[in-house]
Structures are given as C-alpha cells and as structure tokens.
mmCIF file with all atom_site columns, C-alpha atoms in Angstrom:
data_model
loop_
_atom_site.group_PDB
_atom_site.id
_atom_site.type_symbol
_atom_site.label_atom_id
_atom_site.label_alt_id
_atom_site.label_comp_id
_atom_site.label_asym_id
_atom_site.label_entity_id
_atom_site.label_seq_id
_atom_site.pdbx_PDB_ins_code
_atom_site.Cartn_x
_atom_site.Cartn_y
_atom_site.Cartn_z
_atom_site.occupancy
_atom_site.B_iso_or_equiv
_atom_site.pdbx_formal_charge
_atom_site.auth_seq_id
_atom_site.auth_comp_id
_atom_site.auth_asym_id
_atom_site.auth_atom_id
_atom_site.pdbx_PDB_model_num
ATOM 1   C CA . GLY A 1 1   ? 78.427  87.654  102.114 1.00 0.00 ? 1   GLY A CA 1
ATOM 2   C CA . ALA A 1 2   ? 81.627  87.724  100.128 1.00 0.00 ? 2   ALA A CA 1
ATOM 3   C CA . VAL A 1 3   ? 83.285  84.368  99.492  1.00 0.00 ? 3   VAL A CA 1
ATOM 4   C CA . VAL A 1 4   ? 86.996  83.759  99.362  1.00 0.00 ? 4   VAL A CA 1
ATOM 5   C CA . SER A 1 5   ? 88.496  80.408  98.435  1.00 0.00 ? 5   SER A CA 1
ATOM 6   C CA . GLN A 1 6   ? 91.956  78.983  98.903  1.00 0.00 ? 6   GLN A CA 1
ATOM 7   C CA . HIS A 1 7   ? 93.658  76.073  97.237  1.00 0.00 ? 7   HIS A CA 1
ATOM 8   C CA . PRO A 1 8   ? 95.006  73.697  98.314  1.00 0.00 ? 8   PRO A CA 1
ATOM 9   C CA . SER A 1 9   ? 93.534  73.287  101.788 1.00 0.00 ? 9   SER A CA 1
ATOM 10  C CA . TRP A 1 10  ? 96.315  70.909  102.811 1.00 0.00 ? 10  TRP A CA 1
ATOM 11  C CA . VAL A 1 11  ? 99.808  70.461  101.462 1.00 0.00 ? 11  VAL A CA 1
ATOM 12  C CA . ILE A 1 12  ? 102.688 68.284  102.596 1.00 0.00 ? 12  ILE A CA 1
ATOM 13  C CA . CYS A 1 13  ? 106.032 68.777  100.910 1.00 0.00 ? 13  CYS A CA 1
ATOM 14  C CA . LYS A 1 14  ? 109.670 67.905  101.294 1.00 0.00 ? 14  LYS A CA 1
ATOM 15  C CA . SER A 1 15  ? 112.162 70.394  102.619 1.00 0.00 ? 15  SER A CA 1
ATOM 16  C CA . GLY A 1 16  ? 113.670 72.488  99.838  1.00 0.00 ? 16  GLY A CA 1
ATOM 17  C CA . THR A 1 17  ? 110.690 72.391  97.518  1.00 0.00 ? 17  THR A CA 1
ATOM 18  C CA . SER A 1 18  ? 108.405 75.290  96.619  1.00 0.00 ? 18  SER A CA 1
ATOM 19  C CA . VAL A 1 19  ? 104.701 75.448  97.318  1.00 0.00 ? 19  VAL A CA 1
ATOM 20  C CA . LYS A 1 20  ? 102.124 77.692  95.658  1.00 0.00 ? 20  LYS A CA 1
ATOM 21  C CA . ILE A 1 21  ? 98.902  78.676  97.405  1.00 0.00 ? 21  ILE A CA 1
ATOM 22  C CA . GLU A 1 22  ? 96.050  80.332  95.518  1.00 0.00 ? 22  GLU A CA 1
ATOM 23  C CA . CYS A 1 23  ? 93.530  82.767  96.937  1.00 0.00 ? 23  CYS A CA 1
ATOM 24  C CA . ARG A 1 24  ? 90.426  83.678  94.946  1.00 0.00 ? 24  ARG A CA 1
ATOM 25  C CA . SER A 1 25  ? 87.557  86.043  95.546  1.00 0.00 ? 25  SER A CA 1
ATOM 26  C CA . LEU A 1 26  ? 84.553  84.257  94.086  1.00 0.00 ? 26  LEU A CA 1
ATOM 27  C CA . ASP A 1 27  ? 81.804  86.844  93.946  1.00 0.00 ? 27  ASP A CA 1
ATOM 28  C CA . PHE A 1 28  ? 83.529  90.197  94.157  1.00 0.00 ? 28  PHE A CA 1
ATOM 29  C CA . GLN A 1 29  ? 86.563  92.013  92.829  1.00 0.00 ? 29  GLN A CA 1
ATOM 30  C CA . ALA A 1 30  ? 89.304  92.196  95.401  1.00 0.00 ? 30  ALA A CA 1
ATOM 31  C CA . THR A 1 31  ? 91.272  95.395  95.126  1.00 0.00 ? 31  THR A CA 1
ATOM 32  C CA . THR A 1 32  ? 93.440  94.284  98.012  1.00 0.00 ? 32  THR A CA 1
ATOM 33  C CA . MET A 1 33  ? 94.352  90.867  99.324  1.00 0.00 ? 33  MET A CA 1
ATOM 34  C CA . PHE A 1 34  ? 96.250  90.063  102.487 1.00 0.00 ? 34  PHE A CA 1
ATOM 35  C CA . TRP A 1 35  ? 98.312  87.061  103.458 1.00 0.00 ? 35  TRP A CA 1
ATOM 36  C CA . TYR A 1 36  ? 98.527  85.933  107.065 1.00 0.00 ? 36  TYR A CA 1
ATOM 37  C CA . ARG A 1 37  ? 100.323 83.162  108.902 1.00 0.00 ? 37  ARG A CA 1
ATOM 38  C CA . GLN A 1 38  ? 99.069  81.544  112.063 1.00 0.00 ? 38  GLN A CA 1
ATOM 39  C CA . PHE A 1 39  ? 101.080 79.205  114.273 1.00 0.00 ? 39  PHE A CA 1
ATOM 40  C CA . PRO A 1 40  ? 99.271  76.846  116.672 1.00 0.00 ? 40  PRO A CA 1
ATOM 41  C CA . LYS A 1 41  ? 97.467  78.613  119.516 1.00 0.00 ? 41  LYS A CA 1
ATOM 42  C CA . GLN A 1 42  ? 98.638  81.989  118.260 1.00 0.00 ? 42  GLN A CA 1
ATOM 43  C CA . SER A 1 43  ? 96.841  84.792  116.505 1.00 0.00 ? 43  SER A CA 1
ATOM 44  C CA . LEU A 1 44  ? 97.072  85.819  112.886 1.00 0.00 ? 44  LEU A CA 1
ATOM 45  C CA . MET A 1 45  ? 100.217 87.627  111.836 1.00 0.00 ? 45  MET A CA 1
ATOM 46  C CA . LEU A 1 46  ? 100.076 89.742  108.694 1.00 0.00 ? 46  LEU A CA 1
ATOM 47  C CA . MET A 1 47  ? 102.767 88.783  106.207 1.00 0.00 ? 47  MET A CA 1
ATOM 48  C CA . ALA A 1 48  ? 102.037 91.067  103.279 1.00 0.00 ? 48  ALA A CA 1
ATOM 49  C CA . THR A 1 49  ? 99.487  93.274  101.559 1.00 0.00 ? 49  THR A CA 1
ATOM 50  C CA . SER A 1 50  ? 98.867  92.694  97.888  1.00 0.00 ? 50  SER A CA 1
ATOM 51  C CA . ASN A 1 51  ? 97.251  95.139  95.481  1.00 0.00 ? 51  ASN A CA 1
ATOM 52  C CA . GLU A 1 52  ? 96.254  94.081  91.995  1.00 0.00 ? 52  GLU A CA 1
ATOM 53  C CA . GLY A 1 53  ? 98.888  94.905  89.428  1.00 0.00 ? 53  GLY A CA 1
ATOM 54  C CA . SER A 1 54  ? 101.505 96.184  91.852  1.00 0.00 ? 54  SER A CA 1
ATOM 55  C CA . LYS A 1 55  ? 104.205 94.762  94.067  1.00 0.00 ? 55  LYS A CA 1
ATOM 56  C CA . ALA A 1 56  ? 103.231 93.407  97.441  1.00 0.00 ? 56  ALA A CA 1
ATOM 57  C CA . THR A 1 57  ? 104.092 95.280  100.614 1.00 0.00 ? 57  THR A CA 1
ATOM 58  C CA . TYR A 1 58  ? 105.749 92.994  103.134 1.00 0.00 ? 58  TYR A CA 1
ATOM 59  C CA . GLU A 1 59  ? 105.660 93.329  106.892 1.00 0.00 ? 59  GLU A CA 1
ATOM 60  C CA . GLN A 1 60  ? 108.864 93.732  108.812 1.00 0.00 ? 60  GLN A CA 1
ATOM 61  C CA . GLY A 1 61  ? 110.689 90.452  109.214 1.00 0.00 ? 61  GLY A CA 1
ATOM 62  C CA . VAL A 1 62  ? 108.985 88.718  106.280 1.00 0.00 ? 62  VAL A CA 1
ATOM 63  C CA . GLU A 1 63  ? 111.422 87.775  103.512 1.00 0.00 ? 63  GLU A CA 1
ATOM 64  C CA . LYS A 1 64  ? 110.021 88.859  100.186 1.00 0.00 ? 64  LYS A CA 1
ATOM 65  C CA . ASP A 1 65  ? 112.332 86.548  98.253  1.00 0.00 ? 65  ASP A CA 1
ATOM 66  C CA . LYS A 1 66  ? 111.106 83.568  100.226 1.00 0.00 ? 66  LYS A CA 1
ATOM 67  C CA . PHE A 1 67  ? 107.400 84.392  100.161 1.00 0.00 ? 67  PHE A CA 1
ATOM 68  C CA . LEU A 1 68  ? 106.609 85.441  96.607  1.00 0.00 ? 68  LEU A CA 1
ATOM 69  C CA . ILE A 1 69  ? 103.274 87.111  96.115  1.00 0.00 ? 69  ILE A CA 1
ATOM 70  C CA . ASN A 1 70  ? 101.576 87.709  92.796  1.00 0.00 ? 70  ASN A CA 1
ATOM 71  C CA . HIS A 1 71  ? 98.267  89.535  92.403  1.00 0.00 ? 71  HIS A CA 1
ATOM 72  C CA . ALA A 1 72  ? 97.710  89.296  88.682  1.00 0.00 ? 72  ALA A CA 1
ATOM 73  C CA . SER A 1 73  ? 93.973  89.906  88.600  1.00 0.00 ? 73  SER A CA 1
ATOM 74  C CA . LEU A 1 74  ? 91.202  91.338  90.743  1.00 0.00 ? 74  LEU A CA 1
ATOM 75  C CA . THR A 1 75  ? 90.135  87.863  91.777  1.00 0.00 ? 75  THR A CA 1
ATOM 76  C CA . LEU A 1 76  ? 93.382  85.963  92.245  1.00 0.00 ? 76  LEU A CA 1
ATOM 77  C CA . SER A 1 77  ? 96.464  86.272  94.402  1.00 0.00 ? 77  SER A CA 1
ATOM 78  C CA . THR A 1 78  ? 99.103  83.603  94.862  1.00 0.00 ? 78  THR A CA 1
ATOM 79  C CA . LEU A 1 79  ? 101.648 83.012  97.602  1.00 0.00 ? 79  LEU A CA 1
ATOM 80  C CA . THR A 1 80  ? 104.660 80.867  96.773  1.00 0.00 ? 80  THR A CA 1
ATOM 81  C CA . VAL A 1 81  ? 106.773 79.587  99.635  1.00 0.00 ? 81  VAL A CA 1
ATOM 82  C CA . THR A 1 82  ? 110.156 79.013  98.043  1.00 0.00 ? 82  THR A CA 1
ATOM 83  C CA . SER A 1 83  ? 112.636 76.455  99.340  1.00 0.00 ? 83  SER A CA 1
ATOM 84  C CA . ALA A 1 84  ? 110.305 75.539  102.176 1.00 0.00 ? 84  ALA A CA 1
ATOM 85  C CA . HIS A 1 85  ? 111.755 74.329  105.462 1.00 0.00 ? 85  HIS A CA 1
ATOM 86  C CA . PRO A 1 86  ? 110.093 72.705  108.475 1.00 0.00 ? 86  PRO A CA 1
ATOM 87  C CA . GLU A 1 87  ? 109.913 76.049  110.291 1.00 0.00 ? 87  GLU A CA 1
ATOM 88  C CA . ASP A 1 88  ? 107.649 77.304  107.476 1.00 0.00 ? 88  ASP A CA 1
ATOM 89  C CA . SER A 1 89  ? 105.009 74.760  108.501 1.00 0.00 ? 89  SER A CA 1
ATOM 90  C CA . SER A 1 90  ? 102.005 76.821  109.469 1.00 0.00 ? 90  SER A CA 1
ATOM 91  C CA . PHE A 1 91  ? 98.423  77.762  108.656 1.00 0.00 ? 91  PHE A CA 1
ATOM 92  C CA . TYR A 1 92  ? 98.408  80.304  105.827 1.00 0.00 ? 92  TYR A CA 1
ATOM 93  C CA . ILE A 1 93  ? 95.258  82.381  105.446 1.00 0.00 ? 93  ILE A CA 1
ATOM 94  C CA . CYS A 1 94  ? 94.385  84.969  102.850 1.00 0.00 ? 94  CYS A CA 1
ATOM 95  C CA . SER A 1 95  ? 91.776  87.661  103.054 1.00 0.00 ? 95  SER A CA 1
ATOM 96  C CA . ALA A 1 96  ? 90.289  90.003  100.508 1.00 0.00 ? 96  ALA A CA 1
ATOM 97  C CA . THR A 1 97  ? 88.514  93.318  100.481 1.00 0.00 ? 97  THR A CA 1
ATOM 98  C CA . ASP A 1 98  ? 86.676  95.176  97.746  1.00 0.00 ? 98  ASP A CA 1
ATOM 99  C CA . GLY A 1 99  ? 87.908  98.492  99.065  1.00 0.00 ? 99  GLY A CA 1
ATOM 100 C CA . ALA A 1 100 ? 85.587  98.631  102.042 1.00 0.00 ? 100 ALA A CA 1
ATOM 101 C CA . GLU A 1 101 ? 86.825  98.053  105.559 1.00 0.00 ? 101 GLU A CA 1
ATOM 102 C CA . THR A 1 102 ? 85.792  94.445  106.075 1.00 0.00 ? 102 THR A CA 1
ATOM 103 C CA . GLN A 1 103 ? 88.216  91.693  105.181 1.00 0.00 ? 103 GLN A CA 1
ATOM 104 C CA . TYR A 1 104 ? 86.768  88.322  104.218 1.00 0.00 ? 104 TYR A CA 1
ATOM 105 C CA . PHE A 1 105 ? 88.955  85.343  104.926 1.00 0.00 ? 105 PHE A CA 1
ATOM 106 C CA . GLY A 1 106 ? 89.631  82.251  102.896 1.00 0.00 ? 106 GLY A CA 1
ATOM 107 C CA . PRO A 1 107 ? 89.428  78.829  104.561 1.00 0.00 ? 107 PRO A CA 1
ATOM 108 C CA . GLY A 1 108 ? 93.174  78.631  105.009 1.00 0.00 ? 108 GLY A CA 1
ATOM 109 C CA . THR A 1 109 ? 95.936  76.317  103.794 1.00 0.00 ? 109 THR A CA 1
ATOM 110 C CA . ARG A 1 110 ? 97.749  74.059  106.198 1.00 0.00 ? 110 ARG A CA 1
ATOM 111 C CA . LEU A 1 111 ? 101.360 73.547  105.133 1.00 0.00 ? 111 LEU A CA 1
ATOM 112 C CA . LEU A 1 112 ? 103.531 70.791  106.562 1.00 0.00 ? 112 LEU A CA 1
ATOM 113 C CA . VAL A 1 113 ? 107.148 70.693  105.475 1.00 0.00 ? 113 VAL A CA 1
ATOM 114 C CA . LEU A 1 114 ? 108.936 67.432  106.216 1.00 0.00 ? 114 LEU A CA 1
ATOM 115 C CA . GLY B 2 1   ? 103.122 100.627 117.313 1.00 0.00 ? 1   GLY B CA 1
ATOM 116 C CA . GLN B 2 2   ? 100.106 98.459  117.911 1.00 0.00 ? 2   GLN B CA 1
ATOM 117 C CA . ASN B 2 3   ? 99.193  96.704  121.132 1.00 0.00 ? 3   ASN B CA 1
ATOM 118 C CA . ILE B 2 4   ? 95.961  94.760  121.508 1.00 0.00 ? 4   ILE B CA 1
ATOM 119 C CA . ASP B 2 5   ? 95.107  92.829  124.668 1.00 0.00 ? 5   ASP B CA 1
ATOM 120 C CA . GLN B 2 6   ? 92.372  90.331  125.329 1.00 0.00 ? 6   GLN B CA 1
ATOM 121 C CA . PRO B 2 7   ? 92.066  87.459  127.828 1.00 0.00 ? 7   PRO B CA 1
ATOM 122 C CA . THR B 2 8   ? 93.512  84.146  126.760 1.00 0.00 ? 8   THR B CA 1
ATOM 123 C CA . GLU B 2 9   ? 90.677  81.895  127.846 1.00 0.00 ? 9   GLU B CA 1
ATOM 124 C CA . MET B 2 10  ? 87.152  82.061  129.237 1.00 0.00 ? 10  MET B CA 1
ATOM 125 C CA . THR B 2 11  ? 84.746  79.346  130.298 1.00 0.00 ? 11  THR B CA 1
ATOM 126 C CA . ALA B 2 12  ? 80.977  79.710  130.485 1.00 0.00 ? 12  ALA B CA 1
ATOM 127 C CA . THR B 2 13  ? 77.885  77.570  130.774 1.00 0.00 ? 13  THR B CA 1
ATOM 128 C CA . GLU B 2 14  ? 75.426  76.862  127.984 1.00 0.00 ? 14  GLU B CA 1
ATOM 129 C CA . GLY B 2 15  ? 72.629  79.436  128.040 1.00 0.00 ? 15  GLY B CA 1
ATOM 130 C CA . ALA B 2 16  ? 74.691  81.987  129.944 1.00 0.00 ? 16  ALA B CA 1
ATOM 131 C CA . ILE B 2 17  ? 76.272  85.286  128.854 1.00 0.00 ? 17  ILE B CA 1
ATOM 132 C CA . VAL B 2 18  ? 79.971  85.932  128.342 1.00 0.00 ? 18  VAL B CA 1
ATOM 133 C CA . GLN B 2 19  ? 81.721  89.258  127.781 1.00 0.00 ? 19  GLN B CA 1
ATOM 134 C CA . ILE B 2 20  ? 85.114  89.319  126.084 1.00 0.00 ? 20  ILE B CA 1
ATOM 135 C CA . ASN B 2 21  ? 87.071  92.510  126.640 1.00 0.00 ? 21  ASN B CA 1
ATOM 136 C CA . CYS B 2 22  ? 89.653  94.001  124.310 1.00 0.00 ? 22  CYS B CA 1
ATOM 137 C CA . THR B 2 23  ? 91.881  96.982  124.984 1.00 0.00 ? 23  THR B CA 1
ATOM 138 C CA . TYR B 2 24  ? 94.077  98.575  122.388 1.00 0.00 ? 24  TYR B CA 1
ATOM 139 C CA . GLN B 2 25  ? 96.770  101.181 121.949 1.00 0.00 ? 25  GLN B CA 1
ATOM 140 C CA . THR B 2 26  ? 97.386  101.868 118.307 1.00 0.00 ? 26  THR B CA 1
ATOM 141 C CA . SER B 2 27  ? 99.067  104.548 116.249 1.00 0.00 ? 27  SER B CA 1
ATOM 142 C CA . GLY B 2 28  ? 95.995  104.910 114.049 1.00 0.00 ? 28  GLY B CA 1
ATOM 143 C CA . PHE B 2 29  ? 92.399  103.800 114.254 1.00 0.00 ? 29  PHE B CA 1
ATOM 144 C CA . ASN B 2 30  ? 89.797  103.190 111.566 1.00 0.00 ? 30  ASN B CA 1
ATOM 145 C CA . GLY B 2 31  ? 87.594  100.772 113.415 1.00 0.00 ? 31  GLY B CA 1
ATOM 146 C CA . LEU B 2 32  ? 87.585  97.556  115.399 1.00 0.00 ? 32  LEU B CA 1
ATOM 147 C CA . PHE B 2 33  ? 86.540  94.111  114.247 1.00 0.00 ? 33  PHE B CA 1
ATOM 148 C CA . TRP B 2 34  ? 85.540  90.944  116.033 1.00 0.00 ? 34  TRP B CA 1
ATOM 149 C CA . TYR B 2 35  ? 86.026  87.622  114.293 1.00 0.00 ? 35  TYR B CA 1
ATOM 150 C CA . GLN B 2 36  ? 85.125  84.090  115.366 1.00 0.00 ? 36  GLN B CA 1
ATOM 151 C CA . GLN B 2 37  ? 87.550  81.294  114.586 1.00 0.00 ? 37  GLN B CA 1
ATOM 152 C CA . HIS B 2 38  ? 86.853  77.609  115.144 1.00 0.00 ? 38  HIS B CA 1
ATOM 153 C CA . ALA B 2 39  ? 89.848  75.344  115.517 1.00 0.00 ? 39  ALA B CA 1
ATOM 154 C CA . GLY B 2 40  ? 91.512  74.648  112.191 1.00 0.00 ? 40  GLY B CA 1
ATOM 155 C CA . GLU B 2 41  ? 89.303  77.057  110.299 1.00 0.00 ? 41  GLU B CA 1
ATOM 156 C CA . ALA B 2 42  ? 89.638  80.617  109.045 1.00 0.00 ? 42  ALA B CA 1
ATOM 157 C CA . PRO B 2 43  ? 88.116  83.555  110.915 1.00 0.00 ? 43  PRO B CA 1
ATOM 158 C CA . THR B 2 44  ? 84.550  84.574  110.154 1.00 0.00 ? 44  THR B CA 1
ATOM 159 C CA . PHE B 2 45  ? 83.359  88.164  110.457 1.00 0.00 ? 45  PHE B CA 1
ATOM 160 C CA . LEU B 2 46  ? 81.174  89.010  113.452 1.00 0.00 ? 46  LEU B CA 1
ATOM 161 C CA . SER B 2 47  ? 81.127  92.786  113.836 1.00 0.00 ? 47  SER B CA 1
ATOM 162 C CA . TYR B 2 48  ? 82.712  96.103  112.933 1.00 0.00 ? 48  TYR B CA 1
ATOM 163 C CA . ASN B 2 49  ? 82.577  99.190  115.177 1.00 0.00 ? 49  ASN B CA 1
ATOM 164 C CA . VAL B 2 50  ? 83.936  102.543 114.108 1.00 0.00 ? 50  VAL B CA 1
ATOM 165 C CA . LEU B 2 51  ? 81.784  104.828 116.273 1.00 0.00 ? 51  LEU B CA 1
ATOM 166 C CA . ASP B 2 52  ? 81.292  104.705 120.029 1.00 0.00 ? 52  ASP B CA 1
ATOM 167 C CA . GLY B 2 53  ? 78.416  102.666 121.318 1.00 0.00 ? 53  GLY B CA 1
ATOM 168 C CA . LEU B 2 54  ? 76.778  99.288  121.183 1.00 0.00 ? 54  LEU B CA 1
ATOM 169 C CA . GLU B 2 55  ? 75.990  97.357  118.008 1.00 0.00 ? 55  GLU B CA 1
ATOM 170 C CA . GLU B 2 56  ? 73.606  94.456  118.431 1.00 0.00 ? 56  GLU B CA 1
ATOM 171 C CA . LYS B 2 57  ? 73.323  91.607  115.997 1.00 0.00 ? 57  LYS B CA 1
ATOM 172 C CA . GLY B 2 58  ? 71.235  88.715  117.212 1.00 0.00 ? 58  GLY B CA 1
ATOM 173 C CA . ARG B 2 59  ? 72.892  86.935  120.121 1.00 0.00 ? 59  ARG B CA 1
ATOM 174 C CA . PHE B 2 60  ? 76.122  88.878  119.609 1.00 0.00 ? 60  PHE B CA 1
ATOM 175 C CA . SER B 2 61  ? 76.711  92.520  120.531 1.00 0.00 ? 61  SER B CA 1
ATOM 176 C CA . SER B 2 62  ? 79.854  94.595  120.272 1.00 0.00 ? 62  SER B CA 1
ATOM 177 C CA . PHE B 2 63  ? 80.706  97.795  122.112 1.00 0.00 ? 63  PHE B CA 1
ATOM 178 C CA . LEU B 2 64  ? 83.349  100.433 121.431 1.00 0.00 ? 64  LEU B CA 1
ATOM 179 C CA . SER B 2 65  ? 84.765  103.347 123.415 1.00 0.00 ? 65  SER B CA 1
ATOM 180 C CA . ARG B 2 66  ? 87.412  105.108 121.372 1.00 0.00 ? 66  ARG B CA 1
ATOM 181 C CA . SER B 2 67  ? 88.402  107.466 124.183 1.00 0.00 ? 67  SER B CA 1
ATOM 182 C CA . LYS B 2 68  ? 89.161  104.501 126.438 1.00 0.00 ? 68  LYS B CA 1
ATOM 183 C CA . GLY B 2 69  ? 90.658  102.288 123.722 1.00 0.00 ? 69  GLY B CA 1
ATOM 184 C CA . TYR B 2 70  ? 88.228  99.599  124.761 1.00 0.00 ? 70  TYR B CA 1
ATOM 185 C CA . SER B 2 71  ? 85.804  97.197  123.172 1.00 0.00 ? 71  SER B CA 1
ATOM 186 C CA . TYR B 2 72  ? 83.866  94.159  124.248 1.00 0.00 ? 72  TYR B CA 1
ATOM 187 C CA . LEU B 2 73  ? 82.036  91.354  122.520 1.00 0.00 ? 73  LEU B CA 1
ATOM 188 C CA . LEU B 2 74  ? 78.957  90.076  124.334 1.00 0.00 ? 74  LEU B CA 1
ATOM 189 C CA . LEU B 2 75  ? 77.675  86.599  123.599 1.00 0.00 ? 75  LEU B CA 1
ATOM 190 C CA . LYS B 2 76  ? 74.201  85.836  124.935 1.00 0.00 ? 76  LYS B CA 1
ATOM 191 C CA . GLU B 2 77  ? 72.293  82.566  125.257 1.00 0.00 ? 77  GLU B CA 1
ATOM 192 C CA . LEU B 2 78  ? 75.484  80.638  124.763 1.00 0.00 ? 78  LEU B CA 1
ATOM 193 C CA . GLN B 2 79  ? 75.354  77.505  122.671 1.00 0.00 ? 79  GLN B CA 1
ATOM 194 C CA . MET B 2 80  ? 77.860  74.686  122.500 1.00 0.00 ? 80  MET B CA 1
ATOM 195 C CA . LYS B 2 81  ? 78.722  75.715  118.933 1.00 0.00 ? 81  LYS B CA 1
ATOM 196 C CA . ASP B 2 82  ? 79.936  79.072  120.283 1.00 0.00 ? 82  ASP B CA 1
ATOM 197 C CA . SER B 2 83  ? 83.034  77.329  121.633 1.00 0.00 ? 83  SER B CA 1
ATOM 198 C CA . ALA B 2 84  ? 85.737  78.973  119.532 1.00 0.00 ? 84  ALA B CA 1
ATOM 199 C CA . SER B 2 85  ? 88.417  81.624  119.579 1.00 0.00 ? 85  SER B CA 1
ATOM 200 C CA . TYR B 2 86  ? 87.283  85.224  119.327 1.00 0.00 ? 86  TYR B CA 1
ATOM 201 C CA . LEU B 2 87  ? 89.707  87.641  117.745 1.00 0.00 ? 87  LEU B CA 1
ATOM 202 C CA . CYS B 2 88  ? 89.744  91.375  118.315 1.00 0.00 ? 88  CYS B CA 1
ATOM 203 C CA . ALA B 2 89  ? 91.379  93.277  115.450 1.00 0.00 ? 89  ALA B CA 1
ATOM 204 C CA . VAL B 2 90  ? 92.053  96.962  114.906 1.00 0.00 ? 90  VAL B CA 1
ATOM 205 C CA . LEU B 2 91  ? 92.038  98.552  111.470 1.00 0.00 ? 91  LEU B CA 1
ATOM 206 C CA . GLY B 2 92  ? 94.951  100.947 111.159 1.00 0.00 ? 92  GLY B CA 1
ATOM 207 C CA . ALA B 2 93  ? 94.883  104.405 109.705 1.00 0.00 ? 93  ALA B CA 1
ATOM 208 C CA . ALA B 2 94  ? 96.642  103.505 106.491 1.00 0.00 ? 94  ALA B CA 1
ATOM 209 C CA . GLY B 2 95  ? 96.447  100.667 104.038 1.00 0.00 ? 95  GLY B CA 1
ATOM 210 C CA . ASN B 2 96  ? 93.488  98.834  105.559 1.00 0.00 ? 96  ASN B CA 1
ATOM 211 C CA . LYS B 2 97  ? 95.837  96.696  107.644 1.00 0.00 ? 97  LYS B CA 1
ATOM 212 C CA . LEU B 2 98  ? 94.320  94.700  110.467 1.00 0.00 ? 98  LEU B CA 1
ATOM 213 C CA . THR B 2 99  ? 96.272  94.031  113.630 1.00 0.00 ? 99  THR B CA 1
ATOM 214 C CA . PHE B 2 100 ? 94.953  91.109  115.628 1.00 0.00 ? 100 PHE B CA 1
ATOM 215 C CA . GLY B 2 101 ? 94.956  90.490  119.330 1.00 0.00 ? 101 GLY B CA 1
ATOM 216 C CA . GLY B 2 102 ? 96.012  87.104  120.609 1.00 0.00 ? 102 GLY B CA 1
ATOM 217 C CA . GLY B 2 103 ? 92.471  85.780  120.609 1.00 0.00 ? 103 GLY B CA 1
ATOM 218 C CA . THR B 2 104 ? 90.252  84.575  123.444 1.00 0.00 ? 104 THR B CA 1
ATOM 219 C CA . ARG B 2 105 ? 89.376  80.881  123.558 1.00 0.00 ? 105 ARG B CA 1
ATOM 220 C CA . VAL B 2 106 ? 85.843  80.466  124.846 1.00 0.00 ? 106 VAL B CA 1
ATOM 221 C CA . LEU B 2 107 ? 84.769  77.076  126.116 1.00 0.00 ? 107 LEU B CA 1
ATOM 222 C CA . VAL B 2 108 ? 81.048  76.535  126.549 1.00 0.00 ? 108 VAL B CA 1
ATOM 223 C CA . LYS B 2 109 ? 80.174  73.759  128.980 1.00 0.00 ? 109 LYS B CA 1
ATOM 224 C CA . PRO B 2 110 ? 76.826  71.980  129.256 1.00 0.00 ? 110 PRO B CA 1
#
C-alpha cells in the first residue's frame, strides 16, 4: 500500500519557539494532504486540507497564522506550529491521497511544548 | 453538520467475535471508512464502503446501510493484537474530507 512518512516523530520545544513537521508520500504523488490533531483519548480532528501549489483550507477554529502549511511539491507538505505554547502539545498526524478516496496516514508526530 | 456515533469501549475474549456499530448523520456522503489505531500510532486503513452491503476481508468485515446511516465493523477470531481503537470515518461530499467518530477502544482478554 501507499506509504506516508512524517518527521520528526517526537519533538520537545520551549514555549514561544516554532516547530516544523514534514509529511512525505514515499511511493505515490499526493494531490491532497491533510493535517490532523489528536488529543489523548480523543479522535482525530481535521485541521486543514492542503493541495499542491495552492493555499491550504483551514477548518473552523484553526488559526492559519499559527499553523502554517506549505505544500510545495506532490510529495511533501509541511506544518509549522509558530510560537508554540503548552496547549499546542498534541499528536499531529498527516494523511495523503492520490486523488482516490482512501487517505493513508503518516506515523504521527508527538509535540510537547514546555 | 456531521455527527458520527460509536461506542466508547468494548471488551471481548480472544477467539470471539465483536461487532462495532457506527451511526452517522452527515450533510454529504461519499463513503465510510474504518481505521484501526494502536495506542501512540497513526491509523491504518481497514475498509471502505460506498455501496450498501457487506465487504469481507479476512477476519474483518464491514457493513453499510446508507438508508439507515449505519455501519458496523465485525472482527472475528479475535487475537490479542486486535486490542486497539477502531475509528469510523465518513467521507463528505466535497473536498475528500474525512470526519471521524470518537473511536471505539476494543480490549481483547485472554
């Protein structure tokens, strides 16, 4: 099946710093990538939809200036959490699709903001 | 809006069968997915139903009734490694967006 990678898998940072998370589709071209956030014992919440070469579409309540998304190529999307605060600590997961219905998920990035 | 309901937790015995139900009310529908998620890991794809009926794939089967807004995931011959959360997700009519239910934690006991 399709493989999606994320880097880093773990990140710990100080409050006020910015963190960049990369999402790559390894064996297919991802026309669309999605970014989710998952808090402990909760389900996945969609943050934004990212199409290659265009601006991301953010879900209601997600600050686009805080969560910067760049989808510069068909195999790479990045999420930058700017000025991170402890409440941003979460499990961030990306998914990718080649235009078909199924989304394939990356392994996730656990962010801890001190 | 989107509303997807599934039980929070289920417990079953190794070797047994468990059925996880999912009901949904959504503004658009392009299919329903089931994903498995082990603790601390990302979801892995199990099944996709877009037409009514039962889809069988090994020990896992998924059923869909669009008129009733209802699906279930059936896990047979349970193994300890099946202990995980199972997520029901509906694909909306536009933009390929998935809306997830809260997930059902299944605990398989020896």
